[in-house]
Structure formats: C-alpha cells, structure tokens
PDB file of C-alpha atoms in Angstrom:
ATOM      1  CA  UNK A   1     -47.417 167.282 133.813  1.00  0.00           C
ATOM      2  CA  UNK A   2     -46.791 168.808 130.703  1.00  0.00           C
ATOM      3  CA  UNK A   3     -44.474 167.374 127.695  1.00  0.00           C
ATOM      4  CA  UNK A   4     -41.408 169.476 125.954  1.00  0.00           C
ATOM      5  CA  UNK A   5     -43.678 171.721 123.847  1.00  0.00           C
ATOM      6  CA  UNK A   6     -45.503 172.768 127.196  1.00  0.00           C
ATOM      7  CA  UNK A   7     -48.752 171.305 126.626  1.00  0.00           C
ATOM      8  CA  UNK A   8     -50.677 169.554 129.845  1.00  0.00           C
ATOM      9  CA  UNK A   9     -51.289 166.321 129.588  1.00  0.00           C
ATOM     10  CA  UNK A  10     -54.599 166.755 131.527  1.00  0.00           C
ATOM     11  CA  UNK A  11     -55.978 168.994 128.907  1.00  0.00           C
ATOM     12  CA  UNK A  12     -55.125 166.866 125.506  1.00  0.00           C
ATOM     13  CA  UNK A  13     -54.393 163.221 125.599  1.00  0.00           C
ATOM     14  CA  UNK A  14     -51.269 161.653 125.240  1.00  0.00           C
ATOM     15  CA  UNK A  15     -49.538 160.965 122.180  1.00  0.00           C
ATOM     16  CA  UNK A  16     -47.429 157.540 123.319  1.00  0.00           C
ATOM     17  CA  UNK A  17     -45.184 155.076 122.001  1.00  0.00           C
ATOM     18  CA  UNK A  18     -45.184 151.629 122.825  1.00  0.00           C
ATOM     19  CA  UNK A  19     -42.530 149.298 122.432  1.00  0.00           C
ATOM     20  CA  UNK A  20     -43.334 145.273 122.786  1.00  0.00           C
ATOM     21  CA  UNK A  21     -46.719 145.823 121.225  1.00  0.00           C
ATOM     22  CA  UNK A  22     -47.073 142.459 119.593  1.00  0.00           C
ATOM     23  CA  UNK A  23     -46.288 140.606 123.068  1.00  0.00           C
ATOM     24  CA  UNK A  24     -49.575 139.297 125.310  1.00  0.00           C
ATOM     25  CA  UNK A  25     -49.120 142.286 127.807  1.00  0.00           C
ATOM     26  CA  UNK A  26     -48.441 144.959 124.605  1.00  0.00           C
ATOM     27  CA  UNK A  27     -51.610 144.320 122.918  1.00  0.00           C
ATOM     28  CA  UNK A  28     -53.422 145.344 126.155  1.00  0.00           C
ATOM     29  CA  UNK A  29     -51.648 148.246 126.470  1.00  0.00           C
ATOM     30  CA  UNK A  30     -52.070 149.337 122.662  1.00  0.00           C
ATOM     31  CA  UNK A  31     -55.880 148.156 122.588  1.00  0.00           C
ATOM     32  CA  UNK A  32     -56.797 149.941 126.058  1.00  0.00           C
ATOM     33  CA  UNK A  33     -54.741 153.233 125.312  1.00  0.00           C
ATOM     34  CA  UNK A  34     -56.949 153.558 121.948  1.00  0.00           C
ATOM     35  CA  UNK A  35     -59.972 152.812 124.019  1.00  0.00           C
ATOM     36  CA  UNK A  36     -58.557 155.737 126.318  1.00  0.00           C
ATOM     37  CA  UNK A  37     -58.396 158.068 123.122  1.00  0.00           C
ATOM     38  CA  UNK A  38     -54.901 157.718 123.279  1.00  0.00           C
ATOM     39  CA  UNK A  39     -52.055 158.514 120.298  1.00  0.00           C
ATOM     40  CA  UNK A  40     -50.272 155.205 119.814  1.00  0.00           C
ATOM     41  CA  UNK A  41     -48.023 154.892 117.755  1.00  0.00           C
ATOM     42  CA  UNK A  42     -45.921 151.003 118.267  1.00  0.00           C
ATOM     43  CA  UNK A  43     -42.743 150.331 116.969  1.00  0.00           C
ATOM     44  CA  UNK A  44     -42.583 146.569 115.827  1.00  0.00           C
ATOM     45  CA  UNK A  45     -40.333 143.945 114.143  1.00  0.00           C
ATOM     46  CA  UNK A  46     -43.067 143.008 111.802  1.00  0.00           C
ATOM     47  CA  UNK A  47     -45.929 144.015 110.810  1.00  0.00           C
ATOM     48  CA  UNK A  48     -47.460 141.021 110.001  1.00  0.00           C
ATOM     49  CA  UNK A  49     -47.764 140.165 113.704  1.00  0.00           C
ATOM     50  CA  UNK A  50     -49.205 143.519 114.485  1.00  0.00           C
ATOM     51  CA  UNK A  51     -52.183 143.083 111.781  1.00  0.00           C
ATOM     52  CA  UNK A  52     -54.393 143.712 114.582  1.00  0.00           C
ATOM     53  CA  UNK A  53     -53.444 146.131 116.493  1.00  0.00           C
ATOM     54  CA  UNK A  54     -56.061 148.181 114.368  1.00  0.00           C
ATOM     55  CA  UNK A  55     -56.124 152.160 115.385  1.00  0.00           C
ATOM     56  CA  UNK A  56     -52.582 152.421 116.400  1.00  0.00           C
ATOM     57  CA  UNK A  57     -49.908 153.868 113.811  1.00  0.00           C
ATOM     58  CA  UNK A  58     -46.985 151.254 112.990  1.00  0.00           C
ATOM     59  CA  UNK A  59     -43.744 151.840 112.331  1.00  0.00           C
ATOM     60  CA  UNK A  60     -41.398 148.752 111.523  1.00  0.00           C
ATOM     61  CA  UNK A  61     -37.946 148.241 112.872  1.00  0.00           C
ATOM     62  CA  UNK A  62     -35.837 147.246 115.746  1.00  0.00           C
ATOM     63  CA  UNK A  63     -36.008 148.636 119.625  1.00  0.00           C
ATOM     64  CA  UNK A  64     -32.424 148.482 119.467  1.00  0.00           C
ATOM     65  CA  UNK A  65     -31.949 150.992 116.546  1.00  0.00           C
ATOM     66  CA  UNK A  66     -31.760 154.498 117.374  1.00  0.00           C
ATOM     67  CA  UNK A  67     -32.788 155.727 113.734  1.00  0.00           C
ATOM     68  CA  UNK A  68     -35.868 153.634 114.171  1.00  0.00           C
ATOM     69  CA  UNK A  69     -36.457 154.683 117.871  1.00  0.00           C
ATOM     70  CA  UNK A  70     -36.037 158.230 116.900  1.00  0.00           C
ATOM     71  CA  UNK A  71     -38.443 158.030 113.992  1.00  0.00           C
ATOM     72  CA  UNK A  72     -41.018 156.207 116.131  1.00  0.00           C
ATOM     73  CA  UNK A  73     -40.224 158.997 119.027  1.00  0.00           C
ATOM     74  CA  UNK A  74     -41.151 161.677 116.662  1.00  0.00           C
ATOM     75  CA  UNK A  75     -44.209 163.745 118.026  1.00  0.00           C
ATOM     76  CA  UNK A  76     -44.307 161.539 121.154  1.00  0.00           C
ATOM     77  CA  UNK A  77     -45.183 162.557 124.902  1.00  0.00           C
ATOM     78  CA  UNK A  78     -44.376 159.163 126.492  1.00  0.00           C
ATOM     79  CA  UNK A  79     -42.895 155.870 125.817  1.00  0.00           C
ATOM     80  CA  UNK A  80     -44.386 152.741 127.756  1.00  0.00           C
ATOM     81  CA  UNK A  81     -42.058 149.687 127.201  1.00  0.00           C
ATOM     82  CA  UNK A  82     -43.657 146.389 127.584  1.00  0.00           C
ATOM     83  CA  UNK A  83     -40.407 144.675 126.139  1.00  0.00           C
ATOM     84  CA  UNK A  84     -39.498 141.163 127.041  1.00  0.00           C
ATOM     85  CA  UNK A  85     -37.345 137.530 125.999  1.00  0.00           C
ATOM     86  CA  UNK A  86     -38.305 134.330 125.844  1.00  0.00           C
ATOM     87  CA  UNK A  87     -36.810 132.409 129.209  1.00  0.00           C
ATOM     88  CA  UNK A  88     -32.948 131.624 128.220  1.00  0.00           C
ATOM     89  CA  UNK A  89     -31.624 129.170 130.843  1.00  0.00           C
ATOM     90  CA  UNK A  90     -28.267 128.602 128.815  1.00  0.00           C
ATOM     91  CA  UNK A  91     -27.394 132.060 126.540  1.00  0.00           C
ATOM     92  CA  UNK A  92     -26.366 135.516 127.609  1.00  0.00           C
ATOM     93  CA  UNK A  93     -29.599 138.033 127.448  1.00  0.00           C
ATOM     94  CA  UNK A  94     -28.705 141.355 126.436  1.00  0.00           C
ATOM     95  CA  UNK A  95     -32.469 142.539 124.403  1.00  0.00           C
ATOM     96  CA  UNK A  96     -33.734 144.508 127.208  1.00  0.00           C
ATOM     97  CA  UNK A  97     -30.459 146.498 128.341  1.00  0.00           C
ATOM     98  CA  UNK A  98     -29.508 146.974 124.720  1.00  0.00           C
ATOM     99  CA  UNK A  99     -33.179 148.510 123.620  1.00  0.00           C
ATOM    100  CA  UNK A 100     -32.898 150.684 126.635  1.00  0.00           C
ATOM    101  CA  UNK A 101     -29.918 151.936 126.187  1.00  0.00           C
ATOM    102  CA  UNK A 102     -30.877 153.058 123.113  1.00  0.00           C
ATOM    103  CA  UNK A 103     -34.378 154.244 123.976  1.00  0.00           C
ATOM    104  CA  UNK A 104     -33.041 156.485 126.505  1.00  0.00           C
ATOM    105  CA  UNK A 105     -30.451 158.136 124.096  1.00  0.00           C
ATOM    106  CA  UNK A 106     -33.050 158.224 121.624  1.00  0.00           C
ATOM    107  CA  UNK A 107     -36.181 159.954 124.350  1.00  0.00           C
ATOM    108  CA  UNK A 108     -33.322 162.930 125.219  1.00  0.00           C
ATOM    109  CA  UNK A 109     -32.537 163.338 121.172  1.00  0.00           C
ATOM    110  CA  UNK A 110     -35.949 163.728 120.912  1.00  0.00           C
ATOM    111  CA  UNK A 111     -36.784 165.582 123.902  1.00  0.00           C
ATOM    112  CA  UNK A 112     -39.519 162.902 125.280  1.00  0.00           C
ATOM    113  CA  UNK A 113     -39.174 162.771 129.217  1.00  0.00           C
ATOM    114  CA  UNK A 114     -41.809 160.322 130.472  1.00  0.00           C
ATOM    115  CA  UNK A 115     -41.040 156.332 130.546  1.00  0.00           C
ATOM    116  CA  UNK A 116     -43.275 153.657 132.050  1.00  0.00           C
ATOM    117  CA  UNK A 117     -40.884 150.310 131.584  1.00  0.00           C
ATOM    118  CA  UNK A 118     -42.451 147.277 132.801  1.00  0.00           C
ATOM    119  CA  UNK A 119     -39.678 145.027 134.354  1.00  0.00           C
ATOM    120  CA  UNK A 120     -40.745 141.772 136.609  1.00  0.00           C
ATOM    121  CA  UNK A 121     -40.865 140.506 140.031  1.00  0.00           C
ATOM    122  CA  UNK A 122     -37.637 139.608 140.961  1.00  0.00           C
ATOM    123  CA  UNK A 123     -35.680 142.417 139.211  1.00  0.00           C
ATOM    124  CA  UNK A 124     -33.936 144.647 141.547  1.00  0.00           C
ATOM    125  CA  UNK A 125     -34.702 144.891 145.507  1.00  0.00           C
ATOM    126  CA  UNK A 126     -37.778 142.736 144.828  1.00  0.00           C
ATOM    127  CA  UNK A 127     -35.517 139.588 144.017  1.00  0.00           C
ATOM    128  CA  UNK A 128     -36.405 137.222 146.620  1.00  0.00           C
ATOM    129  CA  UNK A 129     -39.816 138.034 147.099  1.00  0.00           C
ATOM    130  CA  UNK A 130     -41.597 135.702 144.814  1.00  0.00           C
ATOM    131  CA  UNK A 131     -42.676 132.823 146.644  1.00  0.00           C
ATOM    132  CA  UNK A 132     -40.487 129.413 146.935  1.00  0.00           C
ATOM    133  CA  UNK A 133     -41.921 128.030 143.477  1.00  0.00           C
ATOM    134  CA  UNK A 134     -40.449 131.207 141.664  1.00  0.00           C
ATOM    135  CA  UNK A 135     -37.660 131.900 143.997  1.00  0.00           C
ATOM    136  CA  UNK A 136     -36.397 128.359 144.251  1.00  0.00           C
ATOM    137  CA  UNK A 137     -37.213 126.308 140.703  1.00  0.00           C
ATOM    138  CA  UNK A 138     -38.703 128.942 138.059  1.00  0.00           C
ATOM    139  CA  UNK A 139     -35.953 131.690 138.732  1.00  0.00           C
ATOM    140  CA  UNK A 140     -32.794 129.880 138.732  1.00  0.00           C
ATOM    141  CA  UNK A 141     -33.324 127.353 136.146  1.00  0.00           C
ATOM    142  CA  UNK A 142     -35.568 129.385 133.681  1.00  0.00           C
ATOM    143  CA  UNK A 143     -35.034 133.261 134.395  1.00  0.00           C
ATOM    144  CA  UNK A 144     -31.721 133.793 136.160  1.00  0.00           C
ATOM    145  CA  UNK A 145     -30.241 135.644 132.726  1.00  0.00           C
ATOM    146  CA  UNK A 146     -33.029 137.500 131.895  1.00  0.00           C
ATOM    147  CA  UNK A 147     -33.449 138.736 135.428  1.00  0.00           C
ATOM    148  CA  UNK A 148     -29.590 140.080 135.051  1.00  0.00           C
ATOM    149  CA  UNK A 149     -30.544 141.979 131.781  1.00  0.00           C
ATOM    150  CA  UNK A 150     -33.622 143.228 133.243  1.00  0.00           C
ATOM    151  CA  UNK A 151     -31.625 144.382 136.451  1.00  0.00           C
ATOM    152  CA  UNK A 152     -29.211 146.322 134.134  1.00  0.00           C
ATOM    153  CA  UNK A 153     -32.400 147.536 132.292  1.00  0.00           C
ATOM    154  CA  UNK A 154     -33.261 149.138 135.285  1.00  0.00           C
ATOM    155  CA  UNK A 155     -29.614 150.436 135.875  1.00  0.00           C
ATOM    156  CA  UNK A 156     -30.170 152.231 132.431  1.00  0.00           C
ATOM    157  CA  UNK A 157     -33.572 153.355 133.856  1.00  0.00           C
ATOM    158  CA  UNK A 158     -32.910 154.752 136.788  1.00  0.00           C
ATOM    159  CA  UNK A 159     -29.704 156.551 136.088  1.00  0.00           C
ATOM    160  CA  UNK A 160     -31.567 158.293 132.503  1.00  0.00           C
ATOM    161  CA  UNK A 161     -32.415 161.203 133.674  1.00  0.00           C
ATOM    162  CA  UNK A 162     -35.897 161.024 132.845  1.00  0.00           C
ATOM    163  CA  UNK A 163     -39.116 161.315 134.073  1.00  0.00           C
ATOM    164  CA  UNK A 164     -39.538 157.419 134.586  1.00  0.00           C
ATOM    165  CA  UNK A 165     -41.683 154.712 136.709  1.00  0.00           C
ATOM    166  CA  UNK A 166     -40.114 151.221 136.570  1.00  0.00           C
ATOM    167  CA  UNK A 167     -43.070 148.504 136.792  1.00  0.00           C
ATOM    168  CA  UNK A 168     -42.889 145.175 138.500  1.00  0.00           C
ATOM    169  CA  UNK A 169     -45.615 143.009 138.219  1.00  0.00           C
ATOM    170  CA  UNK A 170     -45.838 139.442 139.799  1.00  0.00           C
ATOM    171  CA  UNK A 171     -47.022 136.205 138.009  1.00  0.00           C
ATOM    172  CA  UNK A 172     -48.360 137.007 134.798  1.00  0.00           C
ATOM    173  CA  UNK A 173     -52.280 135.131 133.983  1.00  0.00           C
ATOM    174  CA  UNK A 174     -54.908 135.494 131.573  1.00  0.00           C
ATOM    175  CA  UNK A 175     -57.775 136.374 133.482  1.00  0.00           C
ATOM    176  CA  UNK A 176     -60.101 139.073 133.479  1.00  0.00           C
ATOM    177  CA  UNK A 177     -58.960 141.849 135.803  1.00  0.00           C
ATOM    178  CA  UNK A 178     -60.166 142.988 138.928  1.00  0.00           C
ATOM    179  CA  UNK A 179     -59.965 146.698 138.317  1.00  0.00           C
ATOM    180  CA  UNK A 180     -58.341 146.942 141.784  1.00  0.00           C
ATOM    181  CA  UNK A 181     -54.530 145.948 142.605  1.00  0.00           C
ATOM    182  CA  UNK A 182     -52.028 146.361 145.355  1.00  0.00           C
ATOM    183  CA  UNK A 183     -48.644 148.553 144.326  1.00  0.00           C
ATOM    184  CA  UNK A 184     -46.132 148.171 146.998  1.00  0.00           C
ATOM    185  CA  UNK A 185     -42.840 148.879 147.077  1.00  0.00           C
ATOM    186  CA  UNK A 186     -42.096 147.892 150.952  1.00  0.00           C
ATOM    187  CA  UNK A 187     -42.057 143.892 150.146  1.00  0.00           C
ATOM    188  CA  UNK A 188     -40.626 142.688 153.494  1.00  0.00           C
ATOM    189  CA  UNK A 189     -43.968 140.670 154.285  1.00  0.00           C
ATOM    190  CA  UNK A 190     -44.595 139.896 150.422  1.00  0.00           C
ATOM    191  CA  UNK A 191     -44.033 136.473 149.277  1.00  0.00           C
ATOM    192  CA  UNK A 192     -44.930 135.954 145.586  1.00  0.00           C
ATOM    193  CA  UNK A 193     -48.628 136.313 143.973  1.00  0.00           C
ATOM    194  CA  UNK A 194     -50.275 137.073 140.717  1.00  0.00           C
ATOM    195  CA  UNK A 195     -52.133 139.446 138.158  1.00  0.00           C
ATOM    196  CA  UNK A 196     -53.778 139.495 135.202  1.00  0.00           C
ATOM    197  CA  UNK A 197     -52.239 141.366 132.370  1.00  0.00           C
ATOM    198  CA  UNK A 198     -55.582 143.320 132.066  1.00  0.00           C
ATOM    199  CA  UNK A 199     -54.937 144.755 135.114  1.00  0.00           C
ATOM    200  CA  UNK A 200     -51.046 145.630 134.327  1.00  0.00           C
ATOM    201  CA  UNK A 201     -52.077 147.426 130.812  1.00  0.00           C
ATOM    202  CA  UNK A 202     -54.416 149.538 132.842  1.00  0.00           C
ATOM    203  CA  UNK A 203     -52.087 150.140 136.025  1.00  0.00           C
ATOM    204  CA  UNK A 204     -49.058 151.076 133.034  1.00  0.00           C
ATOM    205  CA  UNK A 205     -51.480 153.428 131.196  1.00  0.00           C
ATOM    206  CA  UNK A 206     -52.273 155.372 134.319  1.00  0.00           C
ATOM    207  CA  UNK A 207     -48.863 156.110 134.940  1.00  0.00           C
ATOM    208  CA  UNK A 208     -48.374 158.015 131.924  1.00  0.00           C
ATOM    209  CA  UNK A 209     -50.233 161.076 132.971  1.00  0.00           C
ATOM    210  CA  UNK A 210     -49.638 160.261 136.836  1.00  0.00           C
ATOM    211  CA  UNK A 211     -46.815 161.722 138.933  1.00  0.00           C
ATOM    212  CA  UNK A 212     -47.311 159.523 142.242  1.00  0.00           C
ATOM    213  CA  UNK A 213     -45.027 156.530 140.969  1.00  0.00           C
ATOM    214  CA  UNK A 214     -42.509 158.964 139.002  1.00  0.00           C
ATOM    215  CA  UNK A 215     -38.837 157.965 139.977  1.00  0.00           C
ATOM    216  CA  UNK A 216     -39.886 154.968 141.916  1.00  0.00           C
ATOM    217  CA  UNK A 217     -40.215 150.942 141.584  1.00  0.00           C
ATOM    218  CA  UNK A 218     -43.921 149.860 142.395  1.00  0.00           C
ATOM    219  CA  UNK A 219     -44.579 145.697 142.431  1.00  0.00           C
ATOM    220  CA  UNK A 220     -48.254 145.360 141.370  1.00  0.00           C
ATOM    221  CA  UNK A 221     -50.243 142.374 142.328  1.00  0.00           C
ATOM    222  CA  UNK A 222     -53.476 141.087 143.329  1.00  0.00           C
TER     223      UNK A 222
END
C-alpha cells in the first residue's frame, strides 16, 4: 500500500490522523498507535481534554470544518475516525454525516486515500443483529437517530471514493482485551455480543496498513 507521494507503508510507518481522540475508544487508538511508532497527529475541540494524549501532535478545531480538517490532513497517510454523539432519543443527529462529509472533501483536497471509520452494530445491513436487549429497548428508545446519522455516515463512506474500511463493533466494555476477535460480515446466525475497546483500537490500527478489509463492512466482536 503506498500513500500519494509513493512511499510503502510497510517500509516507514504511518503518519495518521485521528479524529474523536478525546472519546474512551480515541484515546486507545492515539495511545496504541504511538506505542506502534505511529505519526498521530488528532484533531480536537479542546485541548484541555486532550492534556494527555502525550506524544501525539494537536491541532484544535472542529471535524466539521474543512479549513481545520485540511490543516490537520496536512502530511497525513490515513485518517482513522473514532467519532461519535451522546445517545439523542428526542433531537435530529447530524455530527457524524456532517464531519464526514467534510472529511471526505477534505482527504481528496489533500490527496489522503485511506479511511478506517468506526461506525456501530446496528448501522447498515447489521441492523437487527444485536440481540433483543439492543434490538428491542436500547435501539429504539436511546439510538434510533444516531443510528440514521451513522447510516448516512456510511452512505458518505462508501460512495467517497476512497480507499476505506467501515468498522462495526458490538457492545462497547472496559475490559482488558483478548488480543483475538471475530470480524464477520455474514451476520445471519449473529445475535448481539461484546468487545472491549482495547481490542477495537488494535483491530482499527491494523487496518491502516492492511488491504483485506479495504472497501468492506467487518462487525468485530468477541
């Protein structure tokens, strides 16, 4: 895989940007990409709630603002989005389709083709497949509107034009991870389950160098 100056990924390591860094799943991905010897650079709101991501370059500003994704973009080989909104059972959700948008127009203005962009069980063909406790109670009370941004998310995704890998992982914990997870992407015999965010930082990260997910939809679980 190489990036739009030509150089292979395999040989140098990735120079990435990573959007969401302050959020649980974010700092993973920031603190396990520098442990990688990984170039992160993470654009975020504030920098006061980023005082620890220690090692990775900041820059401040919205993911909906094209002259702050393009600044952050600058330099960049790949862009891992670990975006995400607070459950919104009453108001319209448009973050994560909006910040897309954007990224996207931003990556081709830049010339940055790879995109990991970690979405959620239940987005897309995996609705349905969550188990009765998400399917029935959690998603339609809590999640039903940020399911239908994150479903135009990956809209914007998958019709970019980009090198991209759209990441579904079940029910999010706090444990340590396993090291070892199931990606699937035929769910007809999958009925909800779980991971730890450990395990979703590292599964994200691998994807940036690895073509065997490129232009598809994996749900990763335990």
């Amino acid at each position: 895989m190489q990036n739009s100056e030509g150089h292979d990924f395999q040989a140098v390591q990735p120079k990435i940007l990573v959007l969401g860094a302050t959020g649980a799943t974010g700092r993973l991905i920031v603190s396990q990409a520098l442990a990688r010897g990984y170039d992160v650079t993470a654009l975020v709101r504030s920098t006061g709630k980023a005082r620890d991501l220690e090692g990775a370059k900041l820059i401040t500003g919205d993911a909906r603002d094209a002259t702050a994704l393009r600044e952050a973009l600058r330099g960049r080989d790949a862009v891992v989005s670990a975006l995400g909104t607070a459950a919104s059972p009453f108001h319209e959700v448009t973050l994560l389709s909006t910040a897309t948008r954007s990224l996207v127009s931003a990556m081709k203005a830049e010339q940055v083709s790879r995109l990991v962009c970690i979405t959620g069980m239940g987005a897309g063909d995996s609705a349905g497949h969550g188990g009765f406790l998400f399917d029935k109670l959690i998603f339609p009370l809590l999640l039903r509107k940020v399911y239908a941004d994150k479903d135009q998310q990956e809209t914007i995704v998958r019709n970019s034009g980009l090198d991209w890998v759209l990441v579904r992982p079940s029910v999010l914990s706090n444990k340590p991870g396993r090291g070892t997870i199931r990606a699937l992407t035929e769910l007809s015999g999958f009925h909800g389950g779980s991971i730890s965010r450990d395990d979703v930082a590292r599964f994200v990260l691998d994807q940036v160098r690895d073509d065997a997910w490129l232009h598809r939809s994996p749900l990763i679980t335990w």
